[in-house]
PDB file of N, CA and C in Angstrom:
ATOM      1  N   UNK Q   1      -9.230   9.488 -17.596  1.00 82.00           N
ATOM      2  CA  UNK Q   1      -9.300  10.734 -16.879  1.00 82.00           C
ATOM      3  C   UNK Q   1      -8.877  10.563 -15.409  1.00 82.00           C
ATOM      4  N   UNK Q   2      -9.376   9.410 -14.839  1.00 93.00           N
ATOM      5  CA  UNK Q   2      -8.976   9.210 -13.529  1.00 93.00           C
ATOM      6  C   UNK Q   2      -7.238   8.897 -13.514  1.00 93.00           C
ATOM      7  N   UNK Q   3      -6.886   8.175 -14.317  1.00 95.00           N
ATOM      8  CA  UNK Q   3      -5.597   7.611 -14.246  1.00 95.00           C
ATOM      9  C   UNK Q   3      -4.533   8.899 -13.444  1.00 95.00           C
ATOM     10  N   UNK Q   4      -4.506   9.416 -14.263  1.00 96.00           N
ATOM     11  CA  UNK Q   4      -3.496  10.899 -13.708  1.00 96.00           C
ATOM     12  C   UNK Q   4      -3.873  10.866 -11.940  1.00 96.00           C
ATOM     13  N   UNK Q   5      -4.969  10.647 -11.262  1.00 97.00           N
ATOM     14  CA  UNK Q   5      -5.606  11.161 -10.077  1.00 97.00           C
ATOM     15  C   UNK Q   5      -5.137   9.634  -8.874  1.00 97.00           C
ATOM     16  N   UNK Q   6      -4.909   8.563  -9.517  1.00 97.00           N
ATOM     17  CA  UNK Q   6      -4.940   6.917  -9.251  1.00 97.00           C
ATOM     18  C   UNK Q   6      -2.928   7.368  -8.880  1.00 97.00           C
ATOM     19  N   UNK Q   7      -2.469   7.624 -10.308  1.00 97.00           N
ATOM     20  CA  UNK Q   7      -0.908   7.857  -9.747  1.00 97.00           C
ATOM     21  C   UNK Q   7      -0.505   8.527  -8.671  1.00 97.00           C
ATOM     22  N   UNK Q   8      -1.419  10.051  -8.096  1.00 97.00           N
ATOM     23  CA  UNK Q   8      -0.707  10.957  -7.385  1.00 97.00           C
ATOM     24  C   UNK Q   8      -0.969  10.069  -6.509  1.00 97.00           C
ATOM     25  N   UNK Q   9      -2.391   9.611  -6.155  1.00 97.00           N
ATOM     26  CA  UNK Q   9      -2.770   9.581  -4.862  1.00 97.00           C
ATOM     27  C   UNK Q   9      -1.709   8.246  -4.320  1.00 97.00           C
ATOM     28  N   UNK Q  10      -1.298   7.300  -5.478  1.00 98.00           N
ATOM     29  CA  UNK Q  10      -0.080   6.335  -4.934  1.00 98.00           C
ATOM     30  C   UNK Q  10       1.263   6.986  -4.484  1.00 98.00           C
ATOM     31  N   UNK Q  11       1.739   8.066  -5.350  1.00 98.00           N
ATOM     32  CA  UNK Q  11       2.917   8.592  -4.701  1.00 98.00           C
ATOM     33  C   UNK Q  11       2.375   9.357  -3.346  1.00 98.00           C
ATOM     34  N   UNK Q  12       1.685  10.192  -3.391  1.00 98.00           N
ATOM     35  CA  UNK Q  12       0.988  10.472  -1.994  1.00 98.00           C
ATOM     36  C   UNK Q  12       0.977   9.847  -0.452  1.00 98.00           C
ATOM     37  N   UNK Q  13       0.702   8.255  -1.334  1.00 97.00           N
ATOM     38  CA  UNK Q  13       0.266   6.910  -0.292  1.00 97.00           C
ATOM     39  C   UNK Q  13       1.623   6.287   0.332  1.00 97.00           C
ATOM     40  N   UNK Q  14       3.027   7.114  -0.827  1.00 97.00           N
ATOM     41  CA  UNK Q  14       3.821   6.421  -0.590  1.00 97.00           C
ATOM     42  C   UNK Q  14       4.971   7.043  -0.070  1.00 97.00           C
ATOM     43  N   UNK Q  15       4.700   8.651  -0.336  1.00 97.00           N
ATOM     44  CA  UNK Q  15       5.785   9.476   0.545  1.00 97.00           C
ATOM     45  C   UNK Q  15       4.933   9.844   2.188  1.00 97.00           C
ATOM     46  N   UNK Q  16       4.168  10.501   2.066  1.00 97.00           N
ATOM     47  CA  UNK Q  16       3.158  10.824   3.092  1.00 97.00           C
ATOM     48  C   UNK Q  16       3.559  10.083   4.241  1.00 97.00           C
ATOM     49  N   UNK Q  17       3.351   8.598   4.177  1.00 94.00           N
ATOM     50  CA  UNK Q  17       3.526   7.578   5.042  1.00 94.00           C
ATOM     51  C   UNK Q  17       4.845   7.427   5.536  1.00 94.00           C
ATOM     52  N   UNK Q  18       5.780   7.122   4.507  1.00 93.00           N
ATOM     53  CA  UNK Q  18       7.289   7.310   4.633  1.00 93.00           C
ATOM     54  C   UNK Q  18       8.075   8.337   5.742  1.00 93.00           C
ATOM     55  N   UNK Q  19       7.233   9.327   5.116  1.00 96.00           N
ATOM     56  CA  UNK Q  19       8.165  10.424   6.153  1.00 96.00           C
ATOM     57  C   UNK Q  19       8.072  10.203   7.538  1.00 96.00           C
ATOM     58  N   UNK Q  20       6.410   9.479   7.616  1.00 94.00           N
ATOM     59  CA  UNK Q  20       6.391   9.871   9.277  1.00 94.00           C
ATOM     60  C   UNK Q  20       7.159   8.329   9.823  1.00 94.00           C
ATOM     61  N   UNK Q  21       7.484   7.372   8.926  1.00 92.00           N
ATOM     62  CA  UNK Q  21       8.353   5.846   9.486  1.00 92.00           C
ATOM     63  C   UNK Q  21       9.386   6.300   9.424  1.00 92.00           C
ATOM     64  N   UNK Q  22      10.032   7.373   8.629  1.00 95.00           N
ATOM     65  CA  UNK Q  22      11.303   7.480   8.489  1.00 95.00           C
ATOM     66  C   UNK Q  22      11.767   8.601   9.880  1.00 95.00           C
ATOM     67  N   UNK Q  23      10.942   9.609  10.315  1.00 96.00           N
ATOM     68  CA  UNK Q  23      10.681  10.362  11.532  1.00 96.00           C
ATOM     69  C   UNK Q  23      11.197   9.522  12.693  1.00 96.00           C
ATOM     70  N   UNK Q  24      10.192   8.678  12.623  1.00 94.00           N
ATOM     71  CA  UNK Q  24      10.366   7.803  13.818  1.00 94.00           C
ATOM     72  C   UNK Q  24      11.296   6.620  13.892  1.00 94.00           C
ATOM     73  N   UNK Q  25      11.782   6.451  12.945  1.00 94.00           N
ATOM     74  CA  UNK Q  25      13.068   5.147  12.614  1.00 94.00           C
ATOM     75  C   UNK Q  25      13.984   5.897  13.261  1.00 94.00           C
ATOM     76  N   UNK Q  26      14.130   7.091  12.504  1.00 96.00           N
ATOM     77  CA  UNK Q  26      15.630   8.426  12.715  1.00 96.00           C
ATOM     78  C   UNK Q  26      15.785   8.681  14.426  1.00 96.00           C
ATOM     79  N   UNK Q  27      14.233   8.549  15.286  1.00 96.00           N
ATOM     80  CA  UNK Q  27      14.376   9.393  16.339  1.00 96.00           C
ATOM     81  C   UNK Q  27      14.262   7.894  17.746  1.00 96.00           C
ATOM     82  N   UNK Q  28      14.657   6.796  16.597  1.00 94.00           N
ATOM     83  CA  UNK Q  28      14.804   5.904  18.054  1.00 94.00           C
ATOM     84  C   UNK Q  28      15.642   4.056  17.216  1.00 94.00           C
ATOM     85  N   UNK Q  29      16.648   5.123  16.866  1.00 93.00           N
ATOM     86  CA  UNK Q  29      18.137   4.747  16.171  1.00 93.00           C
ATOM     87  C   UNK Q  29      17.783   3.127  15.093  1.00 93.00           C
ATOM     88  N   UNK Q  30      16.884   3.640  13.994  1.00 95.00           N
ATOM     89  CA  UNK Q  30      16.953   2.918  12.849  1.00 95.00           C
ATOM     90  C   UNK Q  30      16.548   1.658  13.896  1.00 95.00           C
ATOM     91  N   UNK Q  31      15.826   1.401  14.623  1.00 94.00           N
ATOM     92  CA  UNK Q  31      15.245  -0.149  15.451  1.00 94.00           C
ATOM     93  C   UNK Q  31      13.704   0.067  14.881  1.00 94.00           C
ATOM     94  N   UNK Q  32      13.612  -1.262  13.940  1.00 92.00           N
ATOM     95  CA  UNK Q  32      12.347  -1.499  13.317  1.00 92.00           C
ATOM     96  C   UNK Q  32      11.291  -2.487  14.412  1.00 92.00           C
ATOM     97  N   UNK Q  33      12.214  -3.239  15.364  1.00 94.00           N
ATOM     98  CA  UNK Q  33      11.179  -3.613  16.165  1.00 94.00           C
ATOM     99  C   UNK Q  33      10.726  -2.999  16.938  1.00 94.00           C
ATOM    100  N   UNK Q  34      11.087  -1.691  17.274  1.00 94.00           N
ATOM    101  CA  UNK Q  34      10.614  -0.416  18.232  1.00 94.00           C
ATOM    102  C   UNK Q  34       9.431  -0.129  17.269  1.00 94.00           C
ATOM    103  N   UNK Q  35       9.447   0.197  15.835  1.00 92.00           N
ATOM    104  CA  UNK Q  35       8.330   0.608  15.250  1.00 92.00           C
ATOM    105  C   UNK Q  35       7.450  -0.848  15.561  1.00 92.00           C
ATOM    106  N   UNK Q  36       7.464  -1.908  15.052  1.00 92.00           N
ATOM    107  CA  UNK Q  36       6.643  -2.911  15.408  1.00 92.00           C
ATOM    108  C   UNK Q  36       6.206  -3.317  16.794  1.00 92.00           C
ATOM    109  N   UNK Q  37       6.386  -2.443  17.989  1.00 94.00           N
ATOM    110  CA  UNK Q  37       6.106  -2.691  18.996  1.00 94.00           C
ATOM    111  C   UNK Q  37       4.658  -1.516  19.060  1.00 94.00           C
ATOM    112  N   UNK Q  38       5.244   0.054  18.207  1.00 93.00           N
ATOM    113  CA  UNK Q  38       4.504   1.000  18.555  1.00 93.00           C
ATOM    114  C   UNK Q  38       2.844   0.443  17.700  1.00 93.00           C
ATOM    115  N   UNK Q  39       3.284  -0.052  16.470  1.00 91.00           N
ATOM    116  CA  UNK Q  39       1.751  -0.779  16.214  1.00 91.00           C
ATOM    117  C   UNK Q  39       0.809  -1.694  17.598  1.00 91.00           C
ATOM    118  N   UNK Q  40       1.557  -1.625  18.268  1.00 94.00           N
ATOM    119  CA  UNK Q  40       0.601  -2.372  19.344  1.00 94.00           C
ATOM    120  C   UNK Q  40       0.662  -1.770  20.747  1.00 94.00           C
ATOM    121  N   UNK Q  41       0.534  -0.583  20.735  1.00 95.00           N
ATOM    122  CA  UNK Q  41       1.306   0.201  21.914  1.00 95.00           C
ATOM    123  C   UNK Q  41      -0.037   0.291  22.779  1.00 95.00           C
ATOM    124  N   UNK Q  42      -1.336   0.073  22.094  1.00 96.00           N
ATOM    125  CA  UNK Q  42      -2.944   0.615  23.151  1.00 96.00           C
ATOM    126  C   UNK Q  42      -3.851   0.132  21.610  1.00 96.00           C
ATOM    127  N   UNK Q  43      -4.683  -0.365  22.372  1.00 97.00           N
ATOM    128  CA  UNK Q  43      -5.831  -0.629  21.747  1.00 97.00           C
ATOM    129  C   UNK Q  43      -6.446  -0.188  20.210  1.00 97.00           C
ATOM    130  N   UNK Q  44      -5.887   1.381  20.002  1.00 96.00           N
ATOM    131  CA  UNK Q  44      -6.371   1.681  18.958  1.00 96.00           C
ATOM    132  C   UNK Q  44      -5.547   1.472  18.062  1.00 96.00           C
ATOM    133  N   UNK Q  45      -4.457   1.595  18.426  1.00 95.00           N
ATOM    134  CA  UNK Q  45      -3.370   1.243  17.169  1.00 95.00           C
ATOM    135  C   UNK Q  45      -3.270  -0.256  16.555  1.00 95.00           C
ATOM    136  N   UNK Q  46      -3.485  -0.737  17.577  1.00 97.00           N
ATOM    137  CA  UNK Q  46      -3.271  -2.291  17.537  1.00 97.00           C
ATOM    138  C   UNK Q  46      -4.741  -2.394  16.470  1.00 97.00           C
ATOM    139  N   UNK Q  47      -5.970  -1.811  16.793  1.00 97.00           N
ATOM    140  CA  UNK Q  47      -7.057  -2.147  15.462  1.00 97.00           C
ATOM    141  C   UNK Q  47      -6.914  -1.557  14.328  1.00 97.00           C
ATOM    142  N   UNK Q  48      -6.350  -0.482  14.804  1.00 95.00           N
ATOM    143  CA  UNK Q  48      -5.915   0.460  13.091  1.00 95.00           C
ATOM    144  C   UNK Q  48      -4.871  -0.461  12.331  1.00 95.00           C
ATOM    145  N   UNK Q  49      -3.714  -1.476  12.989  1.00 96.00           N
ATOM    146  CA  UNK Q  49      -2.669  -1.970  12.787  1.00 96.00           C
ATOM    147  C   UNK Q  49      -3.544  -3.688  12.072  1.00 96.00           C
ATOM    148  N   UNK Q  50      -4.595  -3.955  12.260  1.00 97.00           N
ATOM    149  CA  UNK Q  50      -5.610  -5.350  12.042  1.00 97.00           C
ATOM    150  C   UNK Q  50      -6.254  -4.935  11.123  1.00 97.00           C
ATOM    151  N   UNK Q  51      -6.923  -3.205  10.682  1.00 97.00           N
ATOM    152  CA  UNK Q  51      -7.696  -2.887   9.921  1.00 97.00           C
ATOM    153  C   UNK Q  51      -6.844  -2.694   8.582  1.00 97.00           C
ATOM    154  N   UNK Q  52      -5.714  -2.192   8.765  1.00 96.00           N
ATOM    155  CA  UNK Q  52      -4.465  -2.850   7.319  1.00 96.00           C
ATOM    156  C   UNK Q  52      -3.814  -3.719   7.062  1.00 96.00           C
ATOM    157  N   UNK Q  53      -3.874  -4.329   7.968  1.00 97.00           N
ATOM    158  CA  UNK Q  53      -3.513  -5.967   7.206  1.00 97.00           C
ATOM    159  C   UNK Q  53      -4.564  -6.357   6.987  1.00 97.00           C
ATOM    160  N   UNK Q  54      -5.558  -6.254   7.335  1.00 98.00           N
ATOM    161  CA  UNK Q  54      -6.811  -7.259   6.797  1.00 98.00           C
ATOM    162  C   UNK Q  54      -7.214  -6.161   5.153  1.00 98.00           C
ATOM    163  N   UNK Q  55      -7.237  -4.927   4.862  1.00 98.00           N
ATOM    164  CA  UNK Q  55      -7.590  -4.419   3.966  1.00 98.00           C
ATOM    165  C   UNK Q  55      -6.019  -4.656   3.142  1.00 98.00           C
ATOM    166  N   UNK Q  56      -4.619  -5.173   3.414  1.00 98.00           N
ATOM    167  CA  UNK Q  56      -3.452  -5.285   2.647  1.00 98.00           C
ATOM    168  C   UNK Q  56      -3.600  -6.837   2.253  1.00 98.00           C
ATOM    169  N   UNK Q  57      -4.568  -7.811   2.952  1.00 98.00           N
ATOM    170  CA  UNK Q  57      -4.574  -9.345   2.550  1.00 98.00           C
ATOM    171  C   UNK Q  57      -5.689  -8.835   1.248  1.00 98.00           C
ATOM    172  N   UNK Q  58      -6.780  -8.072   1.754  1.00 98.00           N
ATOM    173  CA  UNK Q  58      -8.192  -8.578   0.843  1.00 98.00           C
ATOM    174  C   UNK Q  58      -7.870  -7.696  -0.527  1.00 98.00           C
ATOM    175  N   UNK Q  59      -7.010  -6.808  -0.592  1.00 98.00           N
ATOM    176  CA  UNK Q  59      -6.662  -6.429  -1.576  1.00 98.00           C
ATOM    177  C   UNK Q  59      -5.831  -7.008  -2.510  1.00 98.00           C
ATOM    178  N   UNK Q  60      -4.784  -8.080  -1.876  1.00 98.00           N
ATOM    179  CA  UNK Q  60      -3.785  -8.694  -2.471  1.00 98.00           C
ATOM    180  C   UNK Q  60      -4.606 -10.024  -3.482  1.00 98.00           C
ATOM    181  N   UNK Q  61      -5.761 -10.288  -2.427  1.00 98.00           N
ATOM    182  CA  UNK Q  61      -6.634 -11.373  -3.274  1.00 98.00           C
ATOM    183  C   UNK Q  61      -7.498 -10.810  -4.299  1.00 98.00           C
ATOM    184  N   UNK Q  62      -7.697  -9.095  -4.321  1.00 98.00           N
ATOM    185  CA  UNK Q  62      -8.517  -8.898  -5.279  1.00 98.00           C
ATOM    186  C   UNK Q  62      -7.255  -8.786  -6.809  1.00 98.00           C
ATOM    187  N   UNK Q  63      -6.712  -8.191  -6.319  1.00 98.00           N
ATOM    188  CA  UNK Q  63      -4.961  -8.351  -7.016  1.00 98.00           C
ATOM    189  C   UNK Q  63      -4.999  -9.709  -8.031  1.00 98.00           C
ATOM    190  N   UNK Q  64      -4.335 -10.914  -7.070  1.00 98.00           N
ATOM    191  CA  UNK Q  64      -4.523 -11.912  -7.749  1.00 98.00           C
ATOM    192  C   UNK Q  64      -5.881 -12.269  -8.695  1.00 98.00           C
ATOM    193  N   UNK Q  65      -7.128 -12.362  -8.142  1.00 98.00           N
ATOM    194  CA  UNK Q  65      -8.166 -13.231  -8.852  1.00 98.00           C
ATOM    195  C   UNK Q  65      -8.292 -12.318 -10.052  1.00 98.00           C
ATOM    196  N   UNK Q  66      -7.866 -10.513 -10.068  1.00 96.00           N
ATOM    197  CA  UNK Q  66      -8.179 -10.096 -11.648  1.00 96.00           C
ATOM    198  C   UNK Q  66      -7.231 -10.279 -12.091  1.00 96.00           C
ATOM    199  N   UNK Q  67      -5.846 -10.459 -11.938  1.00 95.00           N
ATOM    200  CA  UNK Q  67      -4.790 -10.689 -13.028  1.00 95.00           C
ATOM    201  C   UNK Q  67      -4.777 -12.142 -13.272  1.00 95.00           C
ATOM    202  N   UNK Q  68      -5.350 -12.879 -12.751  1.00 95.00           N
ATOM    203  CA  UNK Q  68      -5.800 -14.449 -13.320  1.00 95.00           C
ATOM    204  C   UNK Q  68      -6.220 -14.387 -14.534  1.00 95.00           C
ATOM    205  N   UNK Q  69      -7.416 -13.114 -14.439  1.00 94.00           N
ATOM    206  CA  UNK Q  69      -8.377 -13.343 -15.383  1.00 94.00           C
ATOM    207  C   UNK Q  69      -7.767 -12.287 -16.245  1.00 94.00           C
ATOM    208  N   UNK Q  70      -7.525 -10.939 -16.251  1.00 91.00           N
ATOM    209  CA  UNK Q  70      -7.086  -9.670 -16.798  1.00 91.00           C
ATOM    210  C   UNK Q  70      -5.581 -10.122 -17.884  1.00 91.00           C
ATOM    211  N   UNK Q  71      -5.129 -11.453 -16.953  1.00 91.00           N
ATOM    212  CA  UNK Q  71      -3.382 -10.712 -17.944  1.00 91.00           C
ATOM    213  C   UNK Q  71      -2.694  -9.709 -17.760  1.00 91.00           C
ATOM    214  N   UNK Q  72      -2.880  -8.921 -16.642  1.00 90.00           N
ATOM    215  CA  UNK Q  72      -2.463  -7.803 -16.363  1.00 90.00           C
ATOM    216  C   UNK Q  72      -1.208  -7.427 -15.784  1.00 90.00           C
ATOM    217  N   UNK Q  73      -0.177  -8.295 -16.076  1.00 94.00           N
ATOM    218  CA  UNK Q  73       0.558  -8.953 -14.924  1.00 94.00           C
ATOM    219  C   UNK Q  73       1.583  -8.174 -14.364  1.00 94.00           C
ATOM    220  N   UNK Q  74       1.487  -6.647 -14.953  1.00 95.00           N
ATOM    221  CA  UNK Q  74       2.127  -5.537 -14.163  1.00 95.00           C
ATOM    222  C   UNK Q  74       1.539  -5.069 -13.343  1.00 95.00           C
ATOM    223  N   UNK Q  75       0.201  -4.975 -13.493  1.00 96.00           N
ATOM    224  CA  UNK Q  75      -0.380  -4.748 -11.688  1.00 96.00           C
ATOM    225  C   UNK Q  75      -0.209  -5.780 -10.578  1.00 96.00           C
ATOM    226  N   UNK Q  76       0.396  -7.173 -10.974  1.00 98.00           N
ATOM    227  CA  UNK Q  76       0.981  -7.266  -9.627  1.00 98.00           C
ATOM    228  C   UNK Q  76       2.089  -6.829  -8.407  1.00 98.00           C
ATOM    229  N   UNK Q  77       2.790  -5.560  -8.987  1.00 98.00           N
ATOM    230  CA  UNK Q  77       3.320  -5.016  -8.589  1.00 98.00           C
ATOM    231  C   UNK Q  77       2.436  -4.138  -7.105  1.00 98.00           C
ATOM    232  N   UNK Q  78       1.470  -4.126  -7.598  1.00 98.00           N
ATOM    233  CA  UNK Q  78       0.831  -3.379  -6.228  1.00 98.00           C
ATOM    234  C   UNK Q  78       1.101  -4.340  -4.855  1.00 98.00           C
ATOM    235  N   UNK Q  79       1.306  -5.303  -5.091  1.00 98.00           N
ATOM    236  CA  UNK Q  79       1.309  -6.231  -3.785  1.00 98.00           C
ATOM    237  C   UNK Q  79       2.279  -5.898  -2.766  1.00 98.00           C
ATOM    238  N   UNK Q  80       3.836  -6.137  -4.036  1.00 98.00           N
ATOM    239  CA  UNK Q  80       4.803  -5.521  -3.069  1.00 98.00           C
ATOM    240  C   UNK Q  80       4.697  -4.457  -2.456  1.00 98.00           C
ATOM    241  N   UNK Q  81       3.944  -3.441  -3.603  1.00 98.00           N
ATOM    242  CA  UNK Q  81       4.048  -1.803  -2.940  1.00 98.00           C
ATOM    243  C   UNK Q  81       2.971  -1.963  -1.416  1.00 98.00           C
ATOM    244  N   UNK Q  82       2.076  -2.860  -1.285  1.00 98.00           N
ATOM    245  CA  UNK Q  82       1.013  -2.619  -0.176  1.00 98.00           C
ATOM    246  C   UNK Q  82       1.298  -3.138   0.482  1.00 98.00           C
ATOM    247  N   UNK Q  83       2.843  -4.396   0.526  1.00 97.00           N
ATOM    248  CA  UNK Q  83       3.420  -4.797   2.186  1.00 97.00           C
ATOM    249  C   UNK Q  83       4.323  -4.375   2.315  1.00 97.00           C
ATOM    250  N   UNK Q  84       5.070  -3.928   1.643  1.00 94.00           N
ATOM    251  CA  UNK Q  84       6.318  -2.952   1.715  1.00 94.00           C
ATOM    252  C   UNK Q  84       6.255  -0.917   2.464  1.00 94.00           C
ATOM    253  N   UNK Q  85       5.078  -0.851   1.211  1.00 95.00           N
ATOM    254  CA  UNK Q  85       4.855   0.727   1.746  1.00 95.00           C
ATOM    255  C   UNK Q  85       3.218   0.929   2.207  1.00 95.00           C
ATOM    256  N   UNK Q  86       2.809   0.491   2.275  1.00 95.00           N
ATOM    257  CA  UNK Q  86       1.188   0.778   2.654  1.00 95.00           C
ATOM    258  C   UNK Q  86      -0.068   0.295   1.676  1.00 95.00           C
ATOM    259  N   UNK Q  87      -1.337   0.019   2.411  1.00 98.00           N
ATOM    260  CA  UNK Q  87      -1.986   0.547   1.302  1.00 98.00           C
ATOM    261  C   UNK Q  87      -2.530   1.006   0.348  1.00 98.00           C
ATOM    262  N   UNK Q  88      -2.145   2.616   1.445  1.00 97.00           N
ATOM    263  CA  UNK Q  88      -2.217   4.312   0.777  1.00 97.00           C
ATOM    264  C   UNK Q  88      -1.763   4.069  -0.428  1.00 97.00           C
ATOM    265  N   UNK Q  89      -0.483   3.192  -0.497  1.00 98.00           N
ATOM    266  CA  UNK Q  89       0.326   3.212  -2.109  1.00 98.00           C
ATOM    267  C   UNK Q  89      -0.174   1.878  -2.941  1.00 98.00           C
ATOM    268  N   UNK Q  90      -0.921   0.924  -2.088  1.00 98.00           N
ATOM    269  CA  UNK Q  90      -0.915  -0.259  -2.820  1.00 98.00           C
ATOM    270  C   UNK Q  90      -2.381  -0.196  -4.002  1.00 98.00           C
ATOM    271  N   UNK Q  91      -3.440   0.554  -3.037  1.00 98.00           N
ATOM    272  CA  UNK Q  91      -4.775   0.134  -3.907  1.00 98.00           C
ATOM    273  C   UNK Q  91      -4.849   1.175  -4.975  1.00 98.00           C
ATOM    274  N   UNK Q  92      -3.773   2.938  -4.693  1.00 98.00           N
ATOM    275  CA  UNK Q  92      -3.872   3.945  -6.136  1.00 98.00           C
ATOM    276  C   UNK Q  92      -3.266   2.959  -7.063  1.00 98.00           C
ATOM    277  N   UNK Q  93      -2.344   2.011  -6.395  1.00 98.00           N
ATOM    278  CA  UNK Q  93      -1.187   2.113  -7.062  1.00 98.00           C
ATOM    279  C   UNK Q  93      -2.215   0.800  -8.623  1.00 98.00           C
ATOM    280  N   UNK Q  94      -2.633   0.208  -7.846  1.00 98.00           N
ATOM    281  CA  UNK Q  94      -3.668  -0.595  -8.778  1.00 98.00           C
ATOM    282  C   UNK Q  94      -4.591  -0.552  -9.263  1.00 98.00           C
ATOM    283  N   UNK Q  95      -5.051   0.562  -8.631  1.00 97.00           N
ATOM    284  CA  UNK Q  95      -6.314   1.628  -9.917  1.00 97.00           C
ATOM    285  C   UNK Q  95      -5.717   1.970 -10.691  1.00 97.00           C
ATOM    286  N   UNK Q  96      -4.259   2.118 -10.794  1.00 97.00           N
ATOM    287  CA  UNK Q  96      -3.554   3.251 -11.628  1.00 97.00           C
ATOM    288  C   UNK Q  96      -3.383   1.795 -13.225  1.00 97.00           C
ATOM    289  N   UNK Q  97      -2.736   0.755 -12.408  1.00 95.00           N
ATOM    290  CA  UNK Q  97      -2.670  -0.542 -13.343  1.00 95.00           C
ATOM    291  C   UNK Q  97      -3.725  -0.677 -13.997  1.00 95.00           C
ATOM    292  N   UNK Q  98      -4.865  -0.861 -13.222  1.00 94.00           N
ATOM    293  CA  UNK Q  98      -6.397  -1.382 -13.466  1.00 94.00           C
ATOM    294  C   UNK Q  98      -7.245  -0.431 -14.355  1.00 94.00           C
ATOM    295  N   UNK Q  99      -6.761   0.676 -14.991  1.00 93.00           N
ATOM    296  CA  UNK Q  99      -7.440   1.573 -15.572  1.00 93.00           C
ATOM    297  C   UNK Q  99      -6.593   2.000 -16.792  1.00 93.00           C
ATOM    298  N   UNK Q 100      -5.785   1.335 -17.585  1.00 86.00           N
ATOM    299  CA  UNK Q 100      -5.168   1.037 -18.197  1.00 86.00           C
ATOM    300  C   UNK Q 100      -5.466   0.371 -19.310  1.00 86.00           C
ATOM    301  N   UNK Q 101      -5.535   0.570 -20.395  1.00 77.00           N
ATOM    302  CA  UNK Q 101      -6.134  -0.634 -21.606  1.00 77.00           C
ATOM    303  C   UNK Q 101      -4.903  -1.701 -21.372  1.00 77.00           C
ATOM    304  N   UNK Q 102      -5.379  -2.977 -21.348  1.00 60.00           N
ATOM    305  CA  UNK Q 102      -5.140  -3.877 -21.632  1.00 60.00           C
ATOM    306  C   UNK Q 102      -4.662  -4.594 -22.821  1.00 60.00           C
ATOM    307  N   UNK Q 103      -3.434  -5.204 -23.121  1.00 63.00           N
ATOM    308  CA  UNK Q 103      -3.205  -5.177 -24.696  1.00 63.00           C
ATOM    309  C   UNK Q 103      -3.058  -6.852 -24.940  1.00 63.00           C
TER     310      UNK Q 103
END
């Protein structure tokens, strides 16, 4: 029942976010180290910018230690999606795996 609710909220996690990198890529000529500067532009960003990588590492390890055990080995796909596009897209994106019968 949840599954259907696990997918949107990954495409959600994964356009949502997009638009506003792609906003700001477009409006200061496709320079990605300009975006990697604005993650550290004042204090709050810079912890909001520590509070997803540290929730994009501890997820990647919860990632690994159940497909150790699960066999699941298409939900490792969430990894890429959570350093590539966000969280927002990485942890639906592995509820969406993780709620899945297993075969």
């Amino acid at each position: 029942m949840l599954r259907p609710l696990w997918l949107a909220l990954a495409v959600w996690g994964a356009v949502h976010p997009m638009y506003w990198f792609v906003t700001y890529l477009s409006e200061n000529a496709w320079d990605l180290g300009a975006l990697v500067d604005a993650w550290y532009v004042n204090a709050s960003t810079t912890g909001l910018t520590w509070d997803l990588t540290i929730s994009a590492v501890t997820l990647t390890v919860w990632v690994l230690a159940e497909v150790a055990v699960r066999r699941n080995w298409l939900a490792l796909l969430a990894i890429p999606a959570t350093f590539c596009i966000g969280v927002s897209c990485g942890l639906p994106l592995y509820l969406w795996f993780r709620s899945r019968p297993v075969v």
